[in-house]
mmCIF file of C-alpha atoms in Angstrom:
data_model
loop_
_atom_site.group_PDB
_atom_site.id
_atom_site.type_symbol
_atom_site.label_atom_id
_atom_site.label_comp_id
_atom_site.label_asym_id
_atom_site.label_seq_id
_atom_site.Cartn_x
_atom_site.Cartn_y
_atom_site.Cartn_z
ATOM 1 C CA MET A 351 10.416 -37.254 -59.455
ATOM 2 C CA THR A 352 12.884 -35.190 -58.530
ATOM 3 C CA TYR A 353 12.483 -31.236 -57.727
ATOM 4 C CA GLN A 354 13.530 -29.160 -61.154
ATOM 5 C CA PRO A 355 13.736 -25.081 -60.284
ATOM 6 C CA PHE A 356 12.736 -24.472 -63.435
ATOM 7 C CA TYR A 357 11.131 -26.023 -67.016
ATOM 8 C CA ILE A 358 11.299 -25.051 -70.222
ATOM 9 C CA THR A 359 8.617 -25.885 -73.148
ATOM 10 C CA GLY A 360 9.421 -26.000 -76.293
ATOM 11 C CA ALA A 361 13.331 -26.010 -76.276
ATOM 12 C CA ASP A 362 14.437 -26.248 -79.701
ATOM 13 C CA ARG A 363 11.876 -24.046 -81.450
ATOM 14 C CA PRO A 364 13.639 -22.011 -83.737
ATOM 15 C CA SER A 365 11.866 -18.351 -83.149
ATOM 16 C CA ARG A 366 13.212 -15.214 -82.377
ATOM 17 C CA TRP A 367 10.528 -15.519 -79.561
ATOM 18 C CA VAL A 368 11.521 -15.991 -75.894
ATOM 19 C CA ILE A 369 8.592 -16.445 -73.640
ATOM 20 C CA THR A 370 9.641 -15.895 -69.594
ATOM 21 C CA VAL A 371 7.366 -16.102 -66.575
ATOM 22 C CA ASP A 372 8.900 -14.689 -64.330
ATOM 23 C CA HIS A 373 5.854 -15.852 -61.957
ATOM 24 C CA ALA A 374 5.092 -19.091 -63.027
ATOM 25 C CA ALA A 375 4.259 -21.069 -59.857
ATOM 26 C CA ASN A 376 3.045 -21.498 -56.041
ATOM 27 C CA THR A 377 4.836 -24.455 -55.815
ATOM 28 C CA VAL A 378 7.527 -24.158 -51.591
ATOM 29 C CA PRO A 379 10.390 -27.133 -52.213
ATOM 30 C CA GLN A 380 10.479 -29.887 -49.850
ATOM 31 C CA ASP A 381 13.866 -28.379 -48.470
ATOM 32 C CA ILE A 382 12.128 -25.756 -47.067
ATOM 33 C CA ASN A 383 9.769 -26.578 -43.912
ATOM 34 C CA GLY A 384 8.646 -29.468 -45.791
ATOM 35 C CA GLY A 385 7.510 -27.658 -48.527
ATOM 36 C CA ASP A 386 5.424 -25.345 -45.947
ATOM 37 C CA LEU A 387 5.784 -21.064 -45.779
ATOM 38 C CA GLY A 388 3.597 -21.623 -43.308
ATOM 39 C CA LEU A 389 0.232 -19.992 -45.271
ATOM 40 C CA ASP A 390 -2.580 -21.840 -45.581
ATOM 41 C CA ASP A 391 -4.162 -22.741 -49.388
ATOM 42 C CA ALA A 392 -6.701 -20.078 -49.616
ATOM 43 C CA ASP A 393 -3.115 -17.172 -49.572
ATOM 44 C CA MET A 394 -1.475 -20.057 -51.428
ATOM 45 C CA ASN A 395 -3.557 -20.004 -53.854
ATOM 46 C CA ARG A 396 -3.885 -15.974 -54.186
ATOM 47 C CA HIS A 397 -2.116 -13.210 -56.386
ATOM 48 C CA ILE A 398 0.686 -13.488 -53.398
ATOM 49 C CA ALA A 399 1.891 -16.545 -54.320
ATOM 50 C CA TYR A 400 2.245 -16.785 -57.801
ATOM 51 C CA ASP A 401 0.941 -14.423 -61.597
ATOM 52 C CA ILE A 402 -2.425 -16.349 -61.903
ATOM 53 C CA GLY A 403 -3.225 -17.481 -64.777
ATOM 54 C CA ALA A 404 0.231 -16.712 -66.763
ATOM 55 C CA LYS A 405 1.227 -19.595 -67.101
ATOM 56 C CA GLY A 406 -1.076 -20.533 -69.701
ATOM 57 C CA VAL A 407 -1.170 -17.445 -71.439
ATOM 58 C CA ALA A 408 2.003 -17.983 -72.008
ATOM 59 C CA LEU A 409 2.767 -21.955 -73.021
ATOM 60 C CA HIS A 410 -0.490 -21.115 -75.449
ATOM 61 C CA LEU A 411 1.281 -17.563 -76.875
ATOM 62 C CA GLY A 412 4.407 -20.018 -77.056
ATOM 63 C CA ASP A 413 2.358 -22.292 -79.449
ATOM 64 C CA LEU A 414 1.760 -19.727 -81.977
ATOM 65 C CA LEU A 415 4.447 -18.209 -81.635
ATOM 66 C CA ASP A 416 6.858 -21.091 -82.184
ATOM 67 C CA ALA A 417 8.887 -19.585 -79.056
ATOM 68 C CA PRO A 418 10.265 -21.377 -76.348
ATOM 69 C CA VAL A 419 8.632 -20.638 -72.913
ATOM 70 C CA ILE A 420 10.669 -21.019 -69.335
ATOM 71 C CA CYS A 421 8.762 -20.908 -66.523
ATOM 72 C CA SER A 422 10.045 -20.971 -63.036
ATOM 73 C CA ASN A 423 8.886 -23.583 -60.263
ATOM 74 C CA PHE A 424 9.227 -21.791 -57.064
ATOM 75 C CA SER A 425 6.361 -19.407 -55.720
ATOM 76 C CA ARG A 426 7.348 -15.699 -55.109
ATOM 77 C CA LEU A 427 7.679 -15.648 -51.406
ATOM 78 C CA VAL A 428 9.459 -18.399 -51.850
ATOM 79 C CA ILE A 429 12.476 -16.463 -53.375
ATOM 80 C CA ASP A 430 11.009 -13.655 -56.254
ATOM 81 C CA PRO A 431 12.988 -13.808 -59.253
ATOM 82 C CA ASN A 432 11.881 -11.304 -61.153
ATOM 83 C CA ARG A 433 13.629 -9.191 -58.729
ATOM 84 C CA GLY A 434 17.875 -7.451 -58.209
ATOM 85 C CA GLU A 435 20.087 -10.431 -56.135
ATOM 86 C CA ILE A 436 20.092 -7.161 -53.797
ATOM 87 C CA ASP A 437 16.380 -5.665 -53.516
ATOM 88 C CA PRO A 438 15.093 -5.792 -49.998
ATOM 89 C CA THR A 439 11.954 -7.125 -51.332
ATOM 90 C CA LEU A 440 13.814 -10.478 -53.218
ATOM 91 C CA ILE A 441 12.254 -12.484 -50.454
ATOM 92 C CA MET A 442 9.143 -10.848 -48.588
ATOM 93 C CA ARG A 443 8.440 -10.975 -44.628
ATOM 94 C CA LEU A 444 5.084 -8.938 -45.541
ATOM 95 C CA TYR A 445 3.133 -8.998 -48.780
ATOM 96 C CA ASP A 446 -0.330 -7.831 -49.206
ATOM 97 C CA GLY A 447 -1.544 -7.574 -45.712
ATOM 98 C CA THR A 448 -0.392 -11.776 -44.988
ATOM 99 C CA ILE A 449 2.393 -12.108 -43.395
ATOM 100 C CA ILE A 450 4.944 -14.680 -44.526
ATOM 101 C CA PRO A 451 5.897 -16.959 -41.882
ATOM 102 C CA ALA A 452 8.630 -19.045 -42.811
ATOM 103 C CA ASN A 453 10.558 -16.100 -44.057
ATOM 104 C CA GLY A 454 10.151 -13.955 -40.714
ATOM 105 C CA GLU A 455 13.540 -15.409 -39.284
ATOM 106 C CA ILE A 456 15.192 -16.573 -42.203
ATOM 107 C CA ASP A 457 19.141 -15.338 -42.482
ATOM 108 C CA ASP A 458 21.650 -14.367 -45.127
ATOM 109 C CA ALA A 459 22.932 -18.477 -45.091
ATOM 110 C CA GLU A 460 19.062 -18.747 -45.785
ATOM 111 C CA GLU A 461 18.688 -16.164 -48.116
ATOM 112 C CA ALA A 462 22.107 -17.500 -50.342
ATOM 113 C CA ARG A 463 20.459 -20.895 -50.090
ATOM 114 C CA ARG A 464 17.472 -19.933 -52.008
ATOM 115 C CA ILE A 465 19.527 -18.228 -54.215
ATOM 116 C CA ALA A 466 21.912 -20.435 -55.138
ATOM 117 C CA ALA A 467 18.938 -23.462 -55.606
ATOM 118 C CA TYR A 468 16.237 -21.758 -56.906
ATOM 119 C CA TYR A 469 16.526 -18.406 -58.011
ATOM 120 C CA ARG A 470 19.667 -18.705 -60.187
ATOM 121 C CA PRO A 471 19.278 -21.728 -61.411
ATOM 122 C CA TYR A 472 16.287 -20.276 -63.571
ATOM 123 C CA HIS A 473 18.207 -17.257 -64.630
ATOM 124 C CA ASP A 474 20.499 -19.147 -65.733
ATOM 125 C CA ALA A 475 17.960 -21.769 -67.442
ATOM 126 C CA VAL A 476 16.637 -18.496 -69.856
ATOM 127 C CA THR A 477 20.343 -16.625 -69.807
ATOM 128 C CA GLN A 478 20.879 -20.124 -71.836
ATOM 129 C CA VAL A 479 17.632 -20.196 -74.426
ATOM 130 C CA LEU A 480 18.508 -16.977 -75.095
ATOM 131 C CA ALA A 481 22.630 -17.211 -76.034
ATOM 132 C CA GLU A 482 21.256 -20.318 -78.541
ATOM 133 C CA ARG A 483 18.917 -17.698 -80.664
ATOM 134 C CA GLU A 484 20.706 -14.579 -82.685
ATOM 135 C CA ASP A 485 19.129 -11.452 -82.006
ATOM 136 C CA PRO A 486 15.864 -12.821 -79.959
ATOM 137 C CA ILE A 487 12.977 -11.020 -78.184
ATOM 138 C CA VAL A 488 11.870 -11.386 -74.973
ATOM 139 C CA VAL A 489 9.024 -11.545 -73.869
ATOM 140 C CA ALA A 490 8.375 -11.579 -70.197
ATOM 141 C CA MET A 491 5.329 -12.099 -69.190
ATOM 142 C CA HIS A 492 3.418 -12.085 -66.104
ATOM 143 C CA SER A 493 -0.420 -11.368 -64.348
ATOM 144 C CA PHE A 494 -1.513 -8.845 -62.014
ATOM 145 C CA SER A 495 -4.575 -9.061 -59.100
ATOM 146 C CA PRO A 496 -7.688 -6.639 -60.285
ATOM 147 C CA GLN A 497 -7.316 -5.323 -56.642
ATOM 148 C CA LEU A 498 -5.265 -4.603 -53.638
ATOM 149 C CA LYS A 499 -6.396 -4.808 -50.147
ATOM 150 C CA GLY A 500 -7.394 -1.243 -49.219
ATOM 151 C CA ARG A 501 -6.822 -0.358 -52.597
ATOM 152 C CA PRO A 502 -9.184 0.824 -55.513
ATOM 153 C CA PRO A 503 -9.615 -1.343 -58.362
ATOM 154 C CA ARG A 504 -7.343 -1.496 -60.999
ATOM 155 C CA PRO A 505 -9.514 -1.176 -64.367
ATOM 156 C CA TRP A 506 -6.822 -2.110 -66.861
ATOM 157 C CA GLU A 507 -7.840 -5.369 -68.588
ATOM 158 C CA VAL A 508 -4.136 -4.983 -69.949
ATOM 159 C CA ALA A 509 -0.875 -3.774 -69.328
ATOM 160 C CA ILE A 510 2.381 -3.278 -70.895
ATOM 161 C CA LEU A 511 5.320 -2.093 -68.478
ATOM 162 C CA HIS A 512 8.418 -0.200 -69.742
ATOM 163 C CA ALA A 513 11.375 1.501 -68.968
ATOM 164 C CA ASP A 514 9.882 4.933 -70.783
ATOM 165 C CA GLY A 515 13.525 6.640 -72.583
ATOM 166 C CA TYR A 516 15.788 4.316 -70.895
ATOM 167 C CA ASP A 517 15.630 1.191 -73.357
ATOM 168 C CA LYS A 518 15.697 2.271 -76.717
ATOM 169 C CA ARG A 519 14.806 -1.867 -77.877
ATOM 170 C CA ASN A 520 11.884 -1.739 -76.264
ATOM 171 C CA PHE A 521 8.726 -1.829 -78.243
ATOM 172 C CA GLY A 522 5.866 -2.070 -75.394
ATOM 173 C CA PRO A 523 5.042 1.680 -77.333
ATOM 174 C CA HIS A 524 4.340 0.208 -80.066
ATOM 175 C CA VAL A 525 2.295 -3.106 -78.530
ATOM 176 C CA ILE A 526 0.105 -0.490 -76.570
ATOM 177 C CA LYS A 527 -0.400 1.717 -79.287
ATOM 178 C CA ARG A 528 -1.655 -1.612 -81.526
ATOM 179 C CA LEU A 529 -3.719 -2.837 -78.430
ATOM 180 C CA ALA A 530 -5.741 0.859 -77.913
ATOM 181 C CA GLN A 531 -6.855 -0.399 -81.640
ATOM 182 C CA GLU A 532 -8.976 -2.622 -79.717
ATOM 183 C CA HIS A 533 -11.862 -0.530 -78.540
ATOM 184 C CA ASP A 534 -13.083 -3.085 -75.538
ATOM 185 C CA LEU A 535 -9.769 -2.704 -74.057
ATOM 186 C CA THR A 536 -8.803 -0.279 -71.284
ATOM 187 C CA VAL A 537 -4.322 -0.408 -71.684
ATOM 188 C CA GLY A 538 -2.708 0.351 -68.625
ATOM 189 C CA ASP A 539 0.876 1.956 -69.943
ATOM 190 C CA ASN A 540 3.886 1.382 -67.300
ATOM 191 C CA GLU A 541 0.159 0.687 -64.887
ATOM 192 C CA PRO A 542 -0.167 -0.414 -62.214
ATOM 193 C CA TYR A 543 3.840 -0.387 -61.331
ATOM 194 C CA PHE A 544 6.173 1.243 -63.384
ATOM 195 C CA GLY A 545 8.250 -1.021 -65.585
ATOM 196 C CA HIS A 546 11.920 -0.528 -64.796
ATOM 197 C CA LEU A 547 13.725 -1.356 -61.650
ATOM 198 C CA PRO A 548 17.600 -1.577 -62.217
ATOM 199 C CA GLY A 549 18.646 -5.708 -61.371
ATOM 200 C CA ASP A 550 15.287 -6.882 -62.700
ATOM 201 C CA ALA A 551 14.490 -10.125 -64.496
ATOM 202 C CA VAL A 552 14.096 -7.726 -67.727
ATOM 203 C CA ASP A 553 16.683 -5.261 -67.278
ATOM 204 C CA ARG A 554 18.935 -8.343 -66.473
ATOM 205 C CA HIS A 555 18.066 -10.144 -69.712
ATOM 206 C CA ALA A 556 16.943 -7.851 -71.567
ATOM 207 C CA VAL A 557 17.777 -4.276 -70.931
ATOM 208 C CA THR A 558 21.245 -4.152 -70.128
ATOM 209 C CA PRO A 559 22.408 -6.761 -72.640
ATOM 210 C CA GLY A 560 20.057 -4.922 -75.133
ATOM 211 C CA ARG A 561 17.892 -7.768 -76.776
ATOM 212 C CA VAL A 562 14.580 -6.459 -78.193
ATOM 213 C CA ASN A 563 11.628 -7.111 -74.996
ATOM 214 C CA CYS A 564 8.221 -6.371 -73.786
ATOM 215 C CA LEU A 565 6.793 -7.052 -70.149
ATOM 216 C CA ILE A 566 2.711 -7.841 -70.684
ATOM 217 C CA GLU A 567 0.963 -7.588 -67.763
ATOM 218 C CA VAL A 568 -3.021 -9.449 -67.819
ATOM 219 C CA ARG A 569 -5.617 -8.485 -65.463
ATOM 220 C CA GLN A 570 -6.089 -12.415 -63.397
ATOM 221 C CA ASP A 571 -9.532 -12.494 -63.316
ATOM 222 C CA LEU A 572 -9.742 -12.460 -66.949
ATOM 223 C CA ILE A 573 -7.221 -15.706 -67.079
ATOM 224 C CA SER A 574 -7.893 -17.554 -64.009
ATOM 225 C CA GLU A 575 -9.463 -20.472 -66.656
ATOM 226 C CA GLU A 576 -7.651 -22.305 -68.961
ATOM 227 C CA THR A 577 -10.428 -20.824 -71.501
ATOM 228 C CA GLY A 578 -9.341 -16.986 -70.982
ATOM 229 C CA GLN A 579 -6.405 -17.982 -70.886
ATOM 230 C CA ARG A 580 -6.132 -19.217 -74.200
ATOM 231 C CA ASP A 581 -8.268 -16.398 -76.091
ATOM 232 C CA TRP A 582 -6.441 -13.948 -74.229
ATOM 233 C CA ALA A 583 -3.044 -15.425 -76.320
ATOM 234 C CA ASN A 584 -4.752 -15.726 -79.371
ATOM 235 C CA ARG A 585 -5.209 -12.185 -79.093
ATOM 236 C CA LEU A 586 -2.136 -11.055 -77.790
ATOM 237 C CA ALA A 587 -0.387 -13.106 -80.155
ATOM 238 C CA PRO A 588 -0.742 -10.440 -83.886
ATOM 239 C CA VAL A 589 -0.993 -7.849 -81.546
ATOM 240 C CA LEU A 590 3.321 -8.508 -81.015
ATOM 241 C CA THR A 591 3.692 -9.427 -84.898
ATOM 242 C CA ASP A 592 2.187 -6.702 -85.661
ATOM 243 C CA ALA A 593 4.150 -4.232 -83.293
ATOM 244 C CA LEU A 594 7.258 -5.785 -83.496
ATOM 245 C CA ALA A 595 6.619 -5.090 -87.291
ATOM 246 C CA GLU A 596 6.566 -1.547 -86.874
ATOM 247 C CA SER A 597 8.642 -0.690 -84.353
ATOM 248 C CA GLY A 598 11.117 -1.891 -87.037
ATOM 249 C CA LEU A 599 13.174 -4.170 -84.043
#
């Protein structure tokens, strides 16, 4: 089978909703050191390599919202599609205490090759799907680790990231308000990280072109299995539709 740097599920679905998963896979293409970044399987199955569970949640959510889902098909350690092309962390040499051997000595030519082979085709696919819809809604699905090395546990089950006061078409604050009504949740507001970096995926596909958007992070231990992924999709679908209606966007 010919390698593809992205895949789209439900490309013909007609709704405004479009779901992206920047860190969907831990795949290392064969043309990078024979498909090996120099890490063992345990590290490649950690959060450093991809967003555990995010793809499963997104696919179920796409079914519920009748939305296309665009997933990357390369590890964030190969190149990170959630970073701008000039971001110094576009290709990580060290992540959460783990050295990435195959990235240690890459030169400008190899970085440019990875941008052309993986990064840009994924973003071109997102651009194309969005261009086919009138006033689309970008939902960027991510997941976060329960704890980084040497850091305290993260208490939030779900978090919404947004560029507060900057992005006028982000309905994330309405999603936070709606999630807060579900009393069994601790909801992060721009936790465990801030919600906007110039040139990142949401900035590129939503903020700069002025599209309605929301970035969702679910804690990985809650969605590592199929049951949790389906449960969270079922939970998020009405939250998103209610919050969008309240926002008036």
